CSV table of C-alpha atoms in Angstrom, one decimal:
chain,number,residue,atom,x,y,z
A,805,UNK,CA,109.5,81.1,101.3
A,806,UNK,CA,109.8,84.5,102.2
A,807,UNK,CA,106.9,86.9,102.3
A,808,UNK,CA,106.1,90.1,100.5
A,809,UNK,CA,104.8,93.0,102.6
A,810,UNK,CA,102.4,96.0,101.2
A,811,UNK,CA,101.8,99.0,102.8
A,812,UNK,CA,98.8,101.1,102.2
A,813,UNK,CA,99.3,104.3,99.9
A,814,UNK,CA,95.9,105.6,100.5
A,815,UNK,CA,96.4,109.0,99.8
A,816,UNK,CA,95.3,110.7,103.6
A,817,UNK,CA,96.3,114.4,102.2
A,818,UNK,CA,93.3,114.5,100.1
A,819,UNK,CA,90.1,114.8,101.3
A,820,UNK,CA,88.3,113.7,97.9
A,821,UNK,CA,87.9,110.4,98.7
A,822,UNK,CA,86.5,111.1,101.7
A,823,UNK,CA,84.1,113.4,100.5
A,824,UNK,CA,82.1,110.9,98.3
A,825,UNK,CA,81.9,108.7,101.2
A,826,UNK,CA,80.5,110.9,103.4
A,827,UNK,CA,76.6,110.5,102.9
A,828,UNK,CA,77.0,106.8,102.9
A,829,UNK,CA,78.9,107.1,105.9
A,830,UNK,CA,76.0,109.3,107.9
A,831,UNK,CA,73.1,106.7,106.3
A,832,UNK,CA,74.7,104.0,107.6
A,833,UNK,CA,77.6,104.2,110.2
A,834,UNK,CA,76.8,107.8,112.4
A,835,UNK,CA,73.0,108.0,113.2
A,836,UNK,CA,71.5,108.2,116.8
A,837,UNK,CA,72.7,104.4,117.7
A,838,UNK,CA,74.3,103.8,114.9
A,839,UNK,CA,77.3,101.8,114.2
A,840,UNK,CA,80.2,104.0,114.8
A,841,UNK,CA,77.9,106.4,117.2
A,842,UNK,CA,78.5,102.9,119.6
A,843,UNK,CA,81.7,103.1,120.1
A,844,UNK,CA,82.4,106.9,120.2
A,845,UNK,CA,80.1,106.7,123.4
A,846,UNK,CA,82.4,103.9,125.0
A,847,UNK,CA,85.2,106.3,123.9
A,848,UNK,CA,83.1,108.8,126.0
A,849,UNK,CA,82.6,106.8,129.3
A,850,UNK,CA,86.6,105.4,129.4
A,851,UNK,CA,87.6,109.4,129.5
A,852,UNK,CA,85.3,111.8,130.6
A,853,UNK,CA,84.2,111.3,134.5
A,854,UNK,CA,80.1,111.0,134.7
A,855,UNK,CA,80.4,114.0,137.7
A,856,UNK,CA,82.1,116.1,134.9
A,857,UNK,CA,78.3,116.1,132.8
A,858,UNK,CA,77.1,119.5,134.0
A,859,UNK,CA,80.4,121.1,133.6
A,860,UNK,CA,81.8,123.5,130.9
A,861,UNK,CA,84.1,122.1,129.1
A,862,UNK,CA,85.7,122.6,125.6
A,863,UNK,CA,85.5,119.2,123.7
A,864,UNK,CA,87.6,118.7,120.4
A,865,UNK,CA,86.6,116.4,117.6
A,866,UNK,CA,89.1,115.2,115.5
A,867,UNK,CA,88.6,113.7,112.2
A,868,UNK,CA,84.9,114.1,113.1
A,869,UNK,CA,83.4,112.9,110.0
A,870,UNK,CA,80.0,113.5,110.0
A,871,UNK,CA,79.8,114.0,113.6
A,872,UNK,CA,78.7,110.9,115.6
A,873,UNK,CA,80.8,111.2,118.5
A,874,UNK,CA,80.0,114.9,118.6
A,875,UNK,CA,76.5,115.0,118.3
A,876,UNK,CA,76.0,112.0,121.0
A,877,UNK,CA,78.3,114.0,123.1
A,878,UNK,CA,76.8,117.1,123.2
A,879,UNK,CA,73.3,115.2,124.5
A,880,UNK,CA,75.3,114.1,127.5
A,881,UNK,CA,77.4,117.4,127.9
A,882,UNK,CA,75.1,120.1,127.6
A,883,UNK,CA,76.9,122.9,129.7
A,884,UNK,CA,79.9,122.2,127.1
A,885,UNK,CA,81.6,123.6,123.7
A,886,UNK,CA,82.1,121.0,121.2
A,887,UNK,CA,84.7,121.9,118.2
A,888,UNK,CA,84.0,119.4,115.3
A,889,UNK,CA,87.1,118.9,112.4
A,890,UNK,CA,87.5,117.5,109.5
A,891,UNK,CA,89.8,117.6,106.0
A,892,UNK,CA,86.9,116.6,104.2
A,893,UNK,CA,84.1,120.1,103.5
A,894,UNK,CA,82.1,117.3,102.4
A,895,UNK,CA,81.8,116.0,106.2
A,896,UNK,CA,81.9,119.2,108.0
A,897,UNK,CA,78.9,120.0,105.2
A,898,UNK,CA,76.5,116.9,106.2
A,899,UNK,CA,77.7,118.1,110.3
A,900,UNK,CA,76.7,121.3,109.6
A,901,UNK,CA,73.4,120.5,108.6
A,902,UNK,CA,72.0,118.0,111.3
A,903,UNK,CA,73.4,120.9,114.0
A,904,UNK,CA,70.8,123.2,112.2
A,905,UNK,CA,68.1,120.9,111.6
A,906,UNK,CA,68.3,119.3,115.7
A,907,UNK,CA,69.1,123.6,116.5
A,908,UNK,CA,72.3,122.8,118.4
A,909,UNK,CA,73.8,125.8,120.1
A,910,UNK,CA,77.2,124.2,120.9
A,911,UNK,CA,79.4,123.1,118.3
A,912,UNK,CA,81.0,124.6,116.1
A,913,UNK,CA,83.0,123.1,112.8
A,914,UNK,CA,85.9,123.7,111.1
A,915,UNK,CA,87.3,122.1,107.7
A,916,UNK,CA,90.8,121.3,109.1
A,917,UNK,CA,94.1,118.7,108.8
A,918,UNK,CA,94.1,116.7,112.5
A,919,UNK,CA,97.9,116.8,112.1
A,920,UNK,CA,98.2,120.3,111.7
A,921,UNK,CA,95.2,122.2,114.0
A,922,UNK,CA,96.0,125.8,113.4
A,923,UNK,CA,93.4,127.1,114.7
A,924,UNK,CA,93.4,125.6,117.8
A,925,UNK,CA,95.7,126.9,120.4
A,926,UNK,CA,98.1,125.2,123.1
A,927,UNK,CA,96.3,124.2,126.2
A,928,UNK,CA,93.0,125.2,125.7
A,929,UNK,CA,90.8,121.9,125.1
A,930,UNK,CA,89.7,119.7,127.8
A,931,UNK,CA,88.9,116.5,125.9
A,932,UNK,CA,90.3,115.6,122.6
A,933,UNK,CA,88.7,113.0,120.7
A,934,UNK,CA,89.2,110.9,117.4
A,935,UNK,CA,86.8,107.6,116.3
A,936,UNK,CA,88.6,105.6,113.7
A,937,UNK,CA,90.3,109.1,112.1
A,938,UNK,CA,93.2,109.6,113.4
A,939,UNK,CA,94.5,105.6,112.2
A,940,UNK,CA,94.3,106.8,108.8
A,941,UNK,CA,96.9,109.9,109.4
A,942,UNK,CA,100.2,109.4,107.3
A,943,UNK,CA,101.9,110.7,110.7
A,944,UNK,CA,100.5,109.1,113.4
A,945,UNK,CA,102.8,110.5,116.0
A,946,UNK,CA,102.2,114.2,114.4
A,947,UNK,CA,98.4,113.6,115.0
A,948,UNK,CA,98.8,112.6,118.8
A,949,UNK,CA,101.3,115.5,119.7
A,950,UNK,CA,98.4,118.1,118.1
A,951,UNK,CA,96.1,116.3,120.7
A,952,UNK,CA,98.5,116.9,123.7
A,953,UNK,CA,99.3,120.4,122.8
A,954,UNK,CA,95.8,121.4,122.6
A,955,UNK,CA,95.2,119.5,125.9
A,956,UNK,CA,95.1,121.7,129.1
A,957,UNK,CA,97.5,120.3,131.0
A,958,UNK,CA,96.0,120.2,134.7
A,959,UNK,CA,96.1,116.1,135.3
A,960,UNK,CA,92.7,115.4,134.4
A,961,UNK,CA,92.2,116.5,130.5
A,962,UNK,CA,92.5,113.8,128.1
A,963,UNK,CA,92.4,112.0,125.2
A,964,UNK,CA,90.6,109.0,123.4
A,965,UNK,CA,91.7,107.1,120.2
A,966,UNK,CA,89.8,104.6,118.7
A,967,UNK,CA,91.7,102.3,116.4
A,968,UNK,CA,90.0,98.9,114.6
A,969,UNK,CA,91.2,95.7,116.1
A,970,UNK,CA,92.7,93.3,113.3
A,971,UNK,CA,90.2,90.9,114.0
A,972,UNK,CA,87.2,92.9,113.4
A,973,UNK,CA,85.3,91.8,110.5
A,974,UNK,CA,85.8,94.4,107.8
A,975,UNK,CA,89.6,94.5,108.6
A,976,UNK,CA,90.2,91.0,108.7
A,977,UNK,CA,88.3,90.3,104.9
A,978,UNK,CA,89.2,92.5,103.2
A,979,UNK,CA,93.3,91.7,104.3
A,980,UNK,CA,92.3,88.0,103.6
A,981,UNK,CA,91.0,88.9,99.9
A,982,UNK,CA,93.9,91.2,99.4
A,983,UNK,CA,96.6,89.0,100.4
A,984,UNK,CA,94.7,86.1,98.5
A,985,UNK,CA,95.0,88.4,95.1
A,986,UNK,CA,98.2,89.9,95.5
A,987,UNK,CA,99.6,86.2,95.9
A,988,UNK,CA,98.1,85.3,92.9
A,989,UNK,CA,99.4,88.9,91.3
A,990,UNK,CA,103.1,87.6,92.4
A,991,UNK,CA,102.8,84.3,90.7
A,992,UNK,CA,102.2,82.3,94.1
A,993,UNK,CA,104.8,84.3,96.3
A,994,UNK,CA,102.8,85.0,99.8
A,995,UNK,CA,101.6,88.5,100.0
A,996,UNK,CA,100.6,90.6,102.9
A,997,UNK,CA,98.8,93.5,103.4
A,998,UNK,CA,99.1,96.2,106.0
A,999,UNK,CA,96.0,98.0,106.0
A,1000,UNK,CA,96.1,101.9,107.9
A,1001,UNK,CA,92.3,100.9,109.2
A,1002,UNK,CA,94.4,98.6,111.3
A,1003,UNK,CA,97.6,101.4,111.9
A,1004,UNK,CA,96.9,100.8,115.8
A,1005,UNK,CA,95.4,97.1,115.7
A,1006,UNK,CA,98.9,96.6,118.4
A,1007,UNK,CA,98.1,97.1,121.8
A,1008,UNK,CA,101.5,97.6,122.9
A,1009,UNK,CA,102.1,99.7,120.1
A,1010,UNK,CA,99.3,101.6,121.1
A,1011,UNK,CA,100.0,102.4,124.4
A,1012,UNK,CA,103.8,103.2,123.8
A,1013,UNK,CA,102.9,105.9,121.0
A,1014,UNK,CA,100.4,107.6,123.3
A,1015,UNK,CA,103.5,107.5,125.9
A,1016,UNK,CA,105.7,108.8,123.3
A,1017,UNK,CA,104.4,112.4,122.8
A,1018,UNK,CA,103.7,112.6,127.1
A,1019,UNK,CA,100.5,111.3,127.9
A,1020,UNK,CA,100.7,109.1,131.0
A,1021,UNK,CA,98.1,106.7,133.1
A,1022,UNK,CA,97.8,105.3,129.4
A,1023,UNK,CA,94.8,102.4,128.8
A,1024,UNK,CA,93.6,100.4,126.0
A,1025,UNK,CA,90.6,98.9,126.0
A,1026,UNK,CA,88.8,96.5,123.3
A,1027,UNK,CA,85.2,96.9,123.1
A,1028,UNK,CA,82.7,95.2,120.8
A,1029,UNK,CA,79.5,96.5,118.8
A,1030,UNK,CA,78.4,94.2,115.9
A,1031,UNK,CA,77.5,95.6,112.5
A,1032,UNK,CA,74.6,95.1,111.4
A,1033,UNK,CA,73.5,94.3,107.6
A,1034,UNK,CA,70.9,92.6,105.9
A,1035,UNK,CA,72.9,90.7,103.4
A,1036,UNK,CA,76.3,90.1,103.3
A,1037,UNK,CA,75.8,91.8,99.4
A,1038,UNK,CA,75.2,94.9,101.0
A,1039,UNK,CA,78.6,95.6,101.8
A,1040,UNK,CA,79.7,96.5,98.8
A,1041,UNK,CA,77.1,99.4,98.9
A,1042,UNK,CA,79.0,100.7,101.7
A,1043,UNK,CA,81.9,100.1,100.7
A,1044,UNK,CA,82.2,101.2,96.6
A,1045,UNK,CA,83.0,104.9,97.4
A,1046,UNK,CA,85.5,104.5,100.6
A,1047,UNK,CA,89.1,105.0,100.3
A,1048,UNK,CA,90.3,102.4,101.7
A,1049,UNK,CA,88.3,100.2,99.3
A,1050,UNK,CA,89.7,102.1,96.6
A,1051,UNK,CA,93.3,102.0,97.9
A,1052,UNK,CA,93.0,97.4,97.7
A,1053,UNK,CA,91.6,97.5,93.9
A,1054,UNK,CA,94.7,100.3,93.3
A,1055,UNK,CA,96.8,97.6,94.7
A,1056,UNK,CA,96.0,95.2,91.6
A,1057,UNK,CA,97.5,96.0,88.2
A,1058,UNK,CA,94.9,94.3,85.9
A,1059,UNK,CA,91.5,94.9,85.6
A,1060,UNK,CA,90.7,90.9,86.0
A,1061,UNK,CA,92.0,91.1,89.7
A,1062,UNK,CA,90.0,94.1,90.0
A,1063,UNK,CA,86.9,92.6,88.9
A,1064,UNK,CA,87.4,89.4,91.4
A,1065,UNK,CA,87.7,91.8,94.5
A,1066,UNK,CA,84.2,92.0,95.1
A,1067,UNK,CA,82.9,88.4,94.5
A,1068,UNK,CA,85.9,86.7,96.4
A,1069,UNK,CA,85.3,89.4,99.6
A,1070,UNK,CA,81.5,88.3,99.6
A,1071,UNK,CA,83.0,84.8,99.5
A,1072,UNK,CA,85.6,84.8,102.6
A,1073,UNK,CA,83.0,87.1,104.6
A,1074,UNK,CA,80.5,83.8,104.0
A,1075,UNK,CA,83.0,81.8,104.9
A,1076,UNK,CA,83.0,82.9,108.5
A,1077,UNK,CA,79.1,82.1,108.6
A,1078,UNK,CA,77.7,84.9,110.2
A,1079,UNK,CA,75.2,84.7,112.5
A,1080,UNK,CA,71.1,86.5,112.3
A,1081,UNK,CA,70.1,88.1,114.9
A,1082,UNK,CA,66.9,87.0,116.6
A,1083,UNK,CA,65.8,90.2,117.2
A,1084,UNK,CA,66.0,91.9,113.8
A,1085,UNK,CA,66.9,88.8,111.9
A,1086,UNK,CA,70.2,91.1,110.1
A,1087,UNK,CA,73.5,89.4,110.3
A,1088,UNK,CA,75.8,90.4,112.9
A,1089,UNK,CA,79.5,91.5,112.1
A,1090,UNK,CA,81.5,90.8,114.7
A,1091,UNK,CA,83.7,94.2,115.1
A,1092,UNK,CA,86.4,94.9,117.7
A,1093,UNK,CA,88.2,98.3,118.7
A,1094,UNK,CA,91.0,99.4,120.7
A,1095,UNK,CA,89.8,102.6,122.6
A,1096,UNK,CA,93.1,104.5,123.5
A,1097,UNK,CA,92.8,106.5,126.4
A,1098,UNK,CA,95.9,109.0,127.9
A,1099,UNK,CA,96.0,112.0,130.6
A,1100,UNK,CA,97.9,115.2,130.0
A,1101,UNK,CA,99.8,115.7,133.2
């Protein structure tokens, strides 16, 4: 039996979606510590040298959302200028406001496309960084060139990436509950689902598009933070107003699958009995990523 494939139409070009996300996203994802905050510092430590810290550097942001990399990065990098972006004025909003309120001197933010960064010009950024923004591009490829043409090229800028892995929890239920419903929607014929939160989930794939627009001594490392949650019922708090939770549900065509998306995702994500920490007693998420790193000869 052969299977049906379905790409992800999640419309990228508009920053709407991302907009009512975006205080969800700071509450729970980009605090001091937080989720995502975890793995933009690895993405910090694979790229920048620890004997570069007192330096002046210019450090890029891309798809910053509400800052997490940024923010821990200008703790570390205090000599430094930090440029924050983001499609979403929603983001760059929320940004805006914890650099007043924590009276940062060093960053500045602008609302702009990652694939198109006018305002930025050839070789003039020493670091370019993007933490699970850049997978969501339509053009992939288009978003990495910007990166290398911003890049100074003296054989020690670079870039990092940092892409979900396709077995990191999130990722891998809510594929499971799609493909599960759009079988069902195609009277039994096996359905899959290519999610873009997974766009770079291939670690060959990875490392041959970063090749691909120049960038050389290419790595890709998986790294692993757990998120944290209380209940597994929680997630769909954080989940109602993301995009890519509203790009599954505009997958189904009747409002009955609609309406099963929510209890039969609690149901898988049980199914792979999480485990409590001992230390705060939340369950732990299990959650992988692929930290893309390239040098701009």
């Amino acid at each position: 039996m052969s299977l049906g494939n379905i790409q992800s139409n999640l419309n990228q070009t508009s920053s709407k979606g991302w907009d009512k996300t975006a205080q969800i996203f700071l509450n729970n994802f980009s605090k001091p510590n937080g989720f995502t905050t975890l793995f933009a510092i690895d993405a910090i430590n694979l790229s920048i040298p620890k004997e570069n810290q007192e330096k002046p550097m210019k450090i890029l942001d891309i798809a910053c959302g509400t800052g997490p990399l940024t923010i821990a990065a200008s703790e570390i990098f205090k000599n430094s200028k930090f440029i924050a972006t983001d499609f979403s004025p929603n983001m760059i909003e929320i940004l805006n406001k914890i650099i007043k309120e924590n009276h940062l001197k060093n960053i500045e933010t602008h609302i702009m496309d990652g694939q198109n960064l006018i305002s930025i010009e050839n070789e003039a950024i020493d670091y370019t960084f993007s933490i699970f923004g850049l997978i969501f591009f339509p053009d992939l490829i288009k978003g990495m060139k910007e990166m290398y043409r911003v890049l100074k090229p003296n054989n020690q800028s670079r870039t990092a990436i940092a892409s979900w892995c396709s077995d990191s929890f999130l990722p891998e239920i809510f594929r499971e509950t799609l493909n599960q419903l759009l079988t069902e929607q195609n009277n039994g014929k096996p359905t899959t689902y290519k999610q873009l939160a997974s766009s770079l989930s291939n670690e060959l794939q990875f490392k041959n598009h970063l090749e691909s627009v120049g960038f050389i001594d290419v790595s890709i490392t998986r790294v692993e933070h757990p998120l944290e949650v209380n209940e597994l019922s929680d997630l769909s708090i954080l989940l109602k107003s993301n995009p890519a939770y509203i790009d599954c549900l505009d997958l189904l065509h009747t409002d009955e699958l609609k309406l099963k998306f929510d209890s039969l995702f609690i149901e898988i994500a049980k199914s792979k009995n999480p485990i409590r920490s001992l230390e705060n007693n939340k369950l732990q998420l299990k959650s992988y990523s692929f930290i893309g790193v390239g040098t701009k000869l």
